[in-house]
Amino acid sequence: MDKTQVMVYFSLYGAEFPIDYATKMLEIKPTKAYKKGEVIVRPYNPNVISAKTLYRKETAWELSTGYQESFDVKEQIDQVLGPLKNKADIINQLKTKYKLECKIFIVIIMENGDSPGLYLDNEQIKFANSVKAEIDIDLYANPYENDFED
């Protein structure tokens, strides 16, 4: 039986900037980073004969939880924002110097109608505001198992 999964990630992104410098300044190793112009590697799909090659439109430094079974999104938000909460000044310096933006992504994949709690506390809101981060929430509700039974 599949379980509801949550992933939260913070992205610092822009046209071009030195990822290694951002990593050094933040003193946090990103879970993912890519540069503008890199090929977007997509998983193999035998149903697609020829897919157009896509390229990254921006450079990004990301810190992510990866997908985790969860019924409380706050836990994943804390995992990502915890290491960043005292780095707002550095993030803002990087944003100003390289004309960057930042965003907090919350991705929820619900299984069998099991939806997690989604709550942002004052500390999380304060951090997001301090770096002017937008919050992007994606919800995916997979069908219930009995939806396929007749």
Backbone as a ProteinNet text record, in pm:
[ID]
protein_1_A
[PRIMARY]
MDKTQVMVYFSLYGAEFPIDYATKMLEIKPTKAYKKGEVIVRPYNPNVISAKTLYRKETAWELSTGYQESFDVKEQIDQVLGPLKNKADIINQLKTKYKLECKIFIVIIMENGDSPGLYLDNEQIKFANSVKAEIDIDLYANPYENDFED
[TERTIARY]
83.8	0	88.2	59.4	135.6	94.7	189.7	166.5	178.8	110.2	119.8	263.3	311.3	450.2	455	556	576.4	722.3	742.3	877.8	872.6	970.1	983.7	1124.2	1132.2	1265.5	1268	1386	1414.6	1502.6	1466.8	1545	1589.1	1716.8	1777	1816.3	1757.2	1775.1	1782.3	1841.9	1853.8	1920.4	1946.8	2004.2	2136.1	2231.1	2359.1	2424.8	2483.4	2560.5	2650.7	2758.5	2851.3	2794.8	2753.5	2693.1	2791.3	2916.9	3017.1	3034.1	3026.7	3038	2917.6	2799.1	2677.4	2688	2736.1	2752.9	2852.6	2961.8	3063.5	3007.1	2934.5	2878.2	2773	2688.4	2582.1	2632.1	2747.6	2806	2709.4	2635.6	2541.9	2557.9	2573.3	2583.1	2442.1	2420.3	2287	2256.6	2129.8	2090.6	2082.6	2068.2	2064.4	2109.4	2182.2	2223.2	2240.1	2209	2226.5	2249.7	2306.2	2341.3	2256.5	2232.5	2159	2225.3	2144.2	2195.1	2219	2222.7	2240.9	2119.2	2143.6	2034.9	1955.5	1823.5	1737.1	1725.3	1775.1	1772.2	1636.8	1565.6	1434	1442.2	1359.8	1362	1320.1	1374.3	1342.3	1194.8	1129	989	977.1	949.6	942.9	826.5	730.2	616.1	644.1	755.7	792.3	902.3	871.7	968.9	1080.4	1044.3	1144.1	1098.2	1176.2	1141.6	1238.8	1185	1267.4	1362.7	1486.4	1583.8	1550.5	1540.6	1511.2	1635.4	1650.8	1766.3	1721	1803.2	1773.7	1769.6	1667.8	1651.3	1711.9	1763.3	1820.5	1922.3	1994.9	2088.3	2019.2	2037.1	1968.4	2053.8	2034.5	2091.6	1971	1959.2	1840.3	1875.8	1791.9	1802.2	1667.5	1668.9	1545.2	1542.6	1421.1	1403.9	1398.7	1370.8	1334.5	1196.1	1139.2	1006.4	1015.8	926	920.5	774.2	749.4	614.8	586.4	469.6	441.1	293.6	247.6	113.8	120.2	242.6	261.7	369.4	328.3	420	517.6	477.9	564.8	700	698.5	824	921.9	872.9	960.8	1003.2	911.6	947.9	1059.9	1047.8	1151.3	1285.3	1283.4	1407.9	1483.8	1409.8	1472.9	1506	1410.5	1433.1	1520.7	1526.6	1610.8	1754.2	1822.9	1961.2	1973.7	1864.7	1869.6	1826.9	1760	1695.1	1790.5	1915.8	2013.4	2097.7	2056	2132.8	2060	1955.4	1875.5	1961.5	2051.8	2136.1	2223.5	2279.1	2364.6	2281.1	2163.1	2074.3	2040.9	2010.1	1976.9	2095.7	2216.7	2336.9	2354.5	2336.4	2347.4	2239.5	2118.8	2009.3	2041.1	2094.3	2126.4	2243.3	2348.5	2469.5	2445.7	2365.1	2346.6	2205	2121.7	1982.9	1906.8	1903.9	1841	1702.8	1628.3	1498.9	1506.3	1411	1403.8	1258.5	1240.9	1107.8	1113.8	1006.5	990.5	882.2	918.2	824.4	776.6	647.4	588	512.7	554.5	492.6	432.5	303.4	232.1	168.6	199.5	135.3	48.2	-82.5	-176.8	-217.7	-216.5	-258.7	-382.7	-480.2	-603.4	-673.3	-666.8	-735.8	-669.6	-549.8	-478.2	-402	-458.8	-394.7	-324	-201.8	-127.8	-174.4	-142.1	-166.3	-70	-119.6	-36	-48.9	57.3	55.8	189	187.1	308.2	307.5	410.8	414.9	478.5	475.7	526.7	673.6	755.3	898.7	919.8	844.5	856.9	812.3	702.3	651.2	749.7	805.7	903.1	1026.7	1077.4	1193.6	1159.3	1047.4	1007.8	998.5	940.8	928.4	1065	1153.3	1284.5	1369.2	1347.2	1421.6	1331.1	1208.4	1108.9	1088.6	1076.3	1053.7	904.9	872.8	737.2	721.5	597.3	569.7	481.7	528	458.8	414.8	284	231.1	168.4	219.3	165.2	101.1	-24.5	-98.6	-132.8	-99.8	-133.4	-213.4	-335	-421.2	-434.8	-370.4	-382.3	-517.1	-569.7	-701.9	-700.8	-817.2	-832.8	-826.7	-777.1	-768.2	-904.1	-1010	-1142.2	-1202.2	-1139.8	-1187	-1170	-1083.4	-1056.3	-1132.5	-1198.4	-1269.2	-1413.8	-1465.5	-1606.6	-1683.3
-118.2	0	124.3	215.2	338.5	433.4	509.2	605.5	747.4	839.3	980.3	1027.9	1105.3	1152	1304.4	1361.3	1506.1	1534.8	1635.9	1686.1	1838.3	1893.6	2039	2074.1	2180.4	2228.5	2379.8	2433.5	2576	2592.3	2685.6	2708.3	2854.6	2873.2	3004.1	2999.8	3086.5	3071.2	3205.8	3201.1	3321.2	3286.7	3389.2	3367.5	3290	3345	3276.3	3328.1	3235	3272.4	3154.9	3181.3	3073.3	2987.9	2868.9	2777.4	2745.8	2723.4	2691.1	2806.5	2929.4	3045.8	3052.5	3029.3	3029.5	2922	2804.3	2694.3	2732.4	2793.2	2835.8	2940.7	3036.3	3142.7	3088.5	2998.8	2943.2	2834.4	2777.3	2667.7	2549.8	2527.6	2415.6	2355.8	2225	2157.9	2142.3	2187.5	2172.9	2026	1992.2	1855.9	1844.3	1961.2	1963.9	2102.3	2106.3	2233	2210.7	2312.3	2302.8	2441.7	2441.6	2567.8	2591	2717	2756.7	2695.5	2638.3	2579.5	2429.2	2372.3	2227.1	2153.7	2034.8	1951.8	1897	1901.8	1843.3	1694.8	1613.2	1468.3	1416.9	1352.7	1298.2	1147.1	1085.4	939.5	878.6	763.1	692.5	654.4	680.9	643.9	571.8	439.2	362.8	405.8	479.1	524	650.8	714.5	836	801.4	814.3	778.6	881.5	1006.9	1112.6	1230.6	1263.4	1376.5	1490.6	1610.8	1728.9	1747.5	1780.9	1808	1941.7	1940.3	2062.1	2106	2236.8	2293.5	2376.8	2380.5	2460.8	2608.1	2678	2819.7	2910.5	2848.3	2926.1	2841.2	2906.4	2839.4	2830.7	2718.2	2702.9	2627.3	2664.7	2598.6	2556.8	2424.7	2376.5	2292.3	2305	2222.9	2153.6	2019.2	1942.2	1828.6	1792.4	1674.8	1547.6	1559.8	1442.7	1398.2	1299.5	1253.1	1171.1	1200.2	1129.9	1100.2	982.7	954.8	1052.9	1119.4	1220.2	1254	1287.2	1341.7	1479.3	1536.7	1668.8	1741.8	1827.3	1897.7	1985.5	2030.8	2115	2047.7	1916	1842.8	1860.6	1848.9	1864.2	2010.8	2103.9	2245.9	2277.6	2226.6	2249.9	2189.8	2072.9	2009.3	2098	2167.4	2252.2	2390.2	2451	2588.1	2596.1	2489.5	2489.1	2531.5	2464.8	2503.5	2642.7	2693.2	2821.8	2941.2	2914.1	3024.3	3133.8	3100	3201.2	3251.4	3217.9	3255.2	3359.2	3420.6	3515.7	3630.1	3683.3	3794.6	3751.2	3631	3579.6	3556.8	3498.6	3476	3609.6	3709.2	3840.5	3906.2	3885.9	3937.3	3871.8	3738	3665.4	3711.1	3730.8	3776.3	3912	4002.9	4137	4133	4062.1	4058.3	3995	3886.4	3811.3	3821.7	3910.3	3928.1	3795	3732.7	3602	3614.4	3507.3	3492.3	3366.7	3352.3	3226.8	3187.8	3057.3	3001.9	2878.2	2858.9	2738.5	2654.4	2533.7	2443.1	2338	2313.6	2207.2	2117.6	1991.7	1897.1	1783	1761.5	1658.3	1561.3	1432.9	1327.9	1247.4	1265.6	1199.2	1063.8	964.9	830.4	792.8	735.5	686	790.4	916	1022	1064.6	1013.2	1049	1178.8	1289	1418.9	1462	1512.5	1557.4	1694.9	1727.6	1861.8	1957.7	2074	2175.5	2303.2	2333	2443.3	2514.1	2645.4	2726.6	2805.9	2787.5	2860.6	2999	3080.7	3217.9	3224.1	3131.1	3129.3	3104.3	3009.9	2977.4	3095.3	3157.7	3273.1	3389.8	3410	3518	3498	3373.3	3346.3	3371.5	3315	3332.5	3481.1	3558.4	3701.6	3771.1	3727.3	3793.2	3779.6	3672.7	3653.6	3676	3721.8	3747.6	3623.6	3508.7	3382.6	3362.8	3326.1	3283.4	3140.8	3098.8	2961.1	2898.2	2787.3	2716.6	2580.8	2555.7	2430.3	2350.9	2229.5	2139	2020.3	1992.9	1880.6	1781.8	1655.8	1549.4	1444.7	1422.9	1324.8	1204.6	1095.8	973.3	909	836	774.8	672	658	555.7	419.6	319.5	185.4	135.7	163	110.8	186.2	293.4	361.2	272.8	173.2	86.1	-45.9	-67.3	-193.9	-178.6	-277.7	-277.6	-388.6
0	0	0	-92.6	-100.3	10.9	58	166.1	112.8	178.4	143.5	162.8	66.1	68	58.5	122.9	122.8	89.9	6.4	-19	-6.5	63.1	75	28.2	-52.6	-88.3	-104.3	-74.1	-86.6	-209	-295	-416.1	-422.3	-445.6	-471.3	-618.2	-700.7	-844.4	-916.2	-1034.5	-1116.6	-1248.3	-1328.4	-1461.6	-1452.6	-1382.2	-1364.1	-1237.1	-1161.6	-1042.9	-1006.5	-933.8	-897.7	-783.5	-815.3	-717	-604.3	-640	-536.6	-437.7	-485.9	-398.1	-303.9	-357.3	-274	-166.3	-204.1	-108.7	0.6	-38.9	57.7	153.8	100.6	184.2	281.4	233	316.9	412.1	380	458.9	469.6	361.1	351.6	212.7	206.4	77.5	20.2	-104.6	-162.5	-191.8	-191.4	-229.4	-381.6	-447.6	-593.6	-638.6	-748.2	-807.6	-957.3	-1034.1	-1178.7	-1236.3	-1358.3	-1423	-1547.2	-1574.2	-1692.5	-1816	-1903.7	-2026.9	-2019.9	-1898.5	-1887	-1942.4	-1997.2	-2048.2	-1929.9	-1940.6	-1838.3	-1869.3	-1778.6	-1798.1	-1749.6	-1839.9	-1806.3	-1800.8	-1716.9	-1709.9	-1842.9	-1871.8	-1995.3	-1996.5	-2108.3	-2125.3	-2258.9	-2255.8	-2381.5	-2471.5	-2418.4	-2498	-2577.1	-2549.1	-2620.7	-2719.4	-2847.1	-2951.2	-2958.6	-2965.3	-2974.9	-2890.2	-2791.8	-2706.2	-2735.3	-2738.6	-2761.4	-2643.4	-2671.5	-2567	-2502.5	-2370	-2295	-2217.8	-2204.6	-2136.5	-2017.2	-1912.4	-1794.2	-1833	-1784.9	-1816.9	-1710.8	-1603.9	-1493.9	-1419.4	-1331.5	-1241.5	-1105.5	-1035	-906.1	-805.1	-680.3	-562.8	-479.6	-448.9	-379	-257.1	-155.6	-35.4	-18.1	-18.2	-23	78.8	118.6	203.9	120.9	-9	-87.9	-40.6	-107.4	-66.3	61.2	155.4	283.8	316.3	376.5	426.5	539.4	533.6	635.2	639.7	760.1	778.6	843.1	847.7	905.3	826	733.9	644.8	722.4	839.5	922.2	948.9	964.4	989.3	873.1	750.3	634.7	617.3	644.2	634	733	855.8	956.9	915.8	850.2	806	707.1	621.6	520.6	575.7	644	690.6	814.6	892.4	1012.3	984	889	859.4	796.1	736.5	666.6	751.6	864.1	936.5	983.6	1013	1053.8	936.5	814.9	694.8	609.7	663.5	584.8	531.1	611.6	565.7	448.8	456.6	348.7	223.2	239.2	124.7	58.3	138.6	82.7	13.6	66.2	0	-136.7	-141.1	-267.8	-365.8	-314.8	-400.7	-463.9	-383.2	-432.2	-531	-493.9	-576	-712.4	-717.3	-841.8	-899.3	-843	-889.7	-886.2	-769.1	-752.3	-690.2	-699.5	-634.8	-548.6	-458.4	-383.9	-363.7	-351	-338.8	-250.6	-174.8	-93.7	-160.2	-199	-265.1	-165.4	-165.2	-84.5	-181.8	-191.9	-284.1	-202.2	-220.2	-145.2	-243.8	-227.5	-306	-210.4	-224.1	-133.1	-189.4	-105.1	-142	-61.9	-130.3	-67.3	19.8	-20.2	52.3	181.4	209.7	332.2	309.8	359.3	339.6	467.7	454.2	572.3	617.9	742.7	791.9	726.4	689.2	625.7	707.4	782.1	876.6	871	853.4	856.9	986.5	1068.8	1195.3	1175	1278.3	1269	1230.3	1282.1	1248.7	1099.4	1044.5	902.5	816.4	853.8	780.2	789.9	908.4	929.3	841.1	835.4	750.2	603.9	557.9	417.7	383.6	472.1	448.9	451	538.7	551.5	425.7	347.8	223	101.4	129	23.3	-64.1	1	-70.5	-96.3	-218	-248.7	-200.2	-178.2	-136.5	-242.8	-297.5	-405.3	-351.4	-351.2	-298	-411.8	-433	-534	-464	-497.3	-439.3	-549.2	-526.8	-620.3	-544.2	-586.4	-520.3	-612	-574.9	-653.2	-625.9	-723.4	-704.4	-591.9	-532.4	-429.7	-496.6	-425.3	-482.5	-528.5	-451	-486.9	-605.9	-654.3	-773.8	-896.8	-888.5	-1001.7	-992.4	-882.9	-864.4	-908.3	-977.3	-1018.6	-952.7
[MASK]
++++++++++++++++++++++++++++++++++++++++++++++++++++++++++++++++++++++++++++++++++++++++++++++++++++++++++++++++++++++++++++++++++++++++++++++++++++++

